[in-house]
Coordinates of C-alpha atoms in Angstrom, one line a residue:
M1069 CA 0.0 0.0 0.0
T1070 CA 1.3 3.4 -0.9
A1071 CA 1.1 6.7 0.9
E1072 CA -1.2 7.9 -2.0
T1073 CA -5.0 7.9 -1.3
I1074 CA -8.2 8.2 -3.3
D1075 CA -11.0 10.5 -2.6
H1076 CA -14.7 9.7 -2.7
S1077 CA -15.4 10.9 -6.1
T1078 CA -12.4 8.7 -7.6
L1079 CA -13.9 5.8 -5.5
S1080 CA -17.5 6.4 -7.0
R1081 CA -16.0 6.5 -10.6
L1082 CA -14.1 3.2 -10.0
V1083 CA -17.1 1.4 -8.6
E1084 CA -19.1 2.6 -11.6
A1085 CA -16.6 1.3 -14.0
G1086 CA -16.5 -2.0 -12.2
A1087 CA -12.6 -1.7 -11.5
V1088 CA -12.8 -2.2 -7.7
E1089 CA -11.6 -5.7 -7.0
V1090 CA -11.4 -5.8 -3.4
A1091 CA -12.3 -3.3 -0.6
H1092 CA -10.4 -4.0 2.6
V1093 CA -11.7 -2.6 6.0
V1094 CA -8.8 -2.3 8.3
G1095 CA -9.1 -1.8 12.1
K1096 CA -6.8 0.7 13.8
T1097 CA -6.8 2.6 17.2
G1098 CA -10.3 4.5 17.4
G1099 CA -11.9 3.1 14.2
W1100 CA -11.6 1.7 10.7
S1101 CA -10.1 2.7 7.4
V1102 CA -10.7 1.4 3.8
V1103 CA -8.2 0.3 1.4
I1104 CA -9.4 -0.2 -2.1
R1105 CA -7.8 -2.4 -4.6
Y1106 CA -8.0 -1.9 -8.3
G1107 CA -5.7 -3.1 -11.1
K1108 CA -2.3 -3.6 -9.3
V1109 CA -2.8 -0.6 -6.8
E1110 CA -4.1 -0.4 -3.5
R1111 CA -5.1 2.9 -1.9
P1112 CA -6.8 4.1 1.4
L1113 CA -9.9 6.3 1.0
A1114 CA -9.0 9.9 2.1
A1115 CA -11.1 12.4 4.1
Q1116 CA -12.5 15.1 1.8
R1117 CA -10.8 18.1 3.5
S1118 CA -7.9 16.9 5.1
R1119 CA -6.6 14.3 2.4
Q1120 CA -5.5 12.3 5.4
V1121 CA -6.7 8.6 5.6
R1122 CA -10.2 8.6 6.6
V1123 CA -11.1 6.8 9.9
F1124 CA -14.6 5.7 10.5
K1125 CA -15.3 5.6 14.2
R1126 CA -18.2 3.2 13.9
M1127 CA -18.5 0.0 11.7
D1128 CA -22.1 0.7 10.9
T1129 CA -21.3 4.1 9.5
L1130 CA -18.6 2.7 7.3
V1131 CA -20.9 -0.1 6.1
S1132 CA -23.6 2.4 5.1
Y1133 CA -20.9 4.5 3.3
L1134 CA -19.6 1.4 1.4
R1135 CA -23.2 0.3 0.4
D1136 CA -24.1 4.0 -0.7
V1137 CA -21.0 4.2 -3.0
G1138 CA -22.0 0.6 -4.5
I1139 CA -19.6 -1.8 -2.4
S1140 CA -21.7 -4.5 -0.7
Q1141 CA -18.8 -7.2 0.0
F1142 CA -15.6 -6.4 1.6
D1143 CA -13.2 -8.2 3.9
V1144 CA -12.3 -7.0 7.4
D1145 CA -8.9 -7.1 9.2
A1146 CA -9.6 -6.5 12.8
A1147 CA -6.1 -7.3 14.0
D1148 CA -5.0 -3.7 15.0
Y1149 CA -8.5 -2.5 16.0
A1150 CA -8.6 -0.9 19.2
P1151 CA -11.8 1.0 20.4
G1152 CA -11.0 4.5 21.4
T1153 CA -11.0 8.1 20.1
A1154 CA -9.8 8.2 16.7
S1155 CA -7.1 10.8 16.2
R1156 CA -8.1 13.8 14.0
P1157 CA -4.7 15.7 13.4
D1158 CA -6.4 17.9 10.8
R1159 CA -9.0 19.0 13.2
A1160 CA -6.6 19.4 16.2
A1161 CA -4.3 21.6 14.4
A1162 CA -7.3 23.7 13.0
L1163 CA -8.4 24.0 16.5
R1164 CA -5.3 25.0 17.8
R1165 CA -4.7 27.7 15.2
T1166 CA -8.4 29.1 16.2
H1167 CA -7.4 29.4 19.7
E1168 CA -4.0 31.0 18.8
A1169 CA -5.9 33.6 16.4
A1170 CA -8.4 34.3 19.3
E1171 CA -5.7 34.8 21.7
Y1172 CA -3.8 37.2 19.2
D1173 CA -7.1 39.1 18.6
K1174 CA -7.6 39.4 22.3
W1175 CA -4.1 40.8 22.7
F1176 CA -4.3 43.1 19.8
R1177 CA -7.6 44.5 21.0
E1178 CA -6.2 45.3 24.3
Q1179 CA -3.2 47.1 22.8
V1180 CA -5.5 49.1 20.6
E1181 CA -7.8 50.1 23.7
E1182 CA -4.7 50.9 25.7
A1183 CA -3.4 53.2 23.1
I1184 CA -6.7 54.9 22.8
R1185 CA -6.9 55.4 26.5
E1186 CA -3.3 56.7 26.5
A1187 CA -4.1 59.2 23.5
D1188 CA -7.4 60.4 25.2
D1189 CA -5.5 61.3 28.5
P1190 CA -5.5 65.0 28.8
N1191 CA -1.9 64.9 30.1
A1192 CA -0.5 63.0 27.0
V1193 CA 2.3 64.9 25.2
W1194 CA 2.1 65.0 21.4
I1195 CA 4.9 65.7 19.1
S1196 CA 4.9 66.5 15.5
A1197 CA 6.1 64.1 12.8
Q1198 CA 8.8 66.6 12.1
D1199 CA 10.2 66.4 15.6
A1200 CA 9.8 62.7 15.7
E1201 CA 11.8 62.4 12.4
E1202 CA 14.5 64.9 13.8
R1203 CA 14.9 62.7 17.0
M1204 CA 15.1 59.6 14.9
D1205 CA 17.7 61.0 12.7
K1206 CA 19.8 62.2 15.7
L1207 CA 19.5 58.7 17.4
R1208 CA 20.4 57.0 14.0
A1209 CA 23.5 59.3 13.6
E1210 CA 24.7 58.4 17.2
L1211 CA 24.3 54.7 16.7
L1212 CA 26.1 54.8 13.4
A1213 CA 28.9 56.8 15.0
Q1214 CA 29.2 54.2 17.9
L1215 CA 29.4 51.5 15.2
E1216 CA 32.0 53.2 13.3
S1217 CA 34.2 54.0 16.3
G1218 CA 33.8 50.2 17.3
D1219 CA 34.9 48.9 14.0
K1220 CA 38.1 51.3 14.1
A1221 CA 39.1 50.0 17.5
S1222 CA 39.1 46.3 16.4

């Protein structure tokens, strides 16, 4: 079996063409996957979105799926089946990204609110853009002078 997978639409077309020779239902931790053999090739069925090997948590769901696709006979290898929670790395990663985005959004909103509070403070000191540029030019010149004097000392 290769790392390549087939999707639902490919499986449907293979069944319609009568090309599916065998469907293997393979038990794994947390559920069942399907490996389809057609010609000299065996490929596992992939989940639509993640493109990872699809794992059915319940055998009856898998049987219904296969019957709906047009496969009514298949063999079952339950040697490595262990009930439990099927791993969904695609969903776990998406959930982690969602939490990270929510945390960043919260932090960003807090920063904006703090900046608005500081800007609205009657004691806030404002400087013009020209003054800010002059201060940065002066600071940049001082830093460059320090770097140049450090280079010469080496």
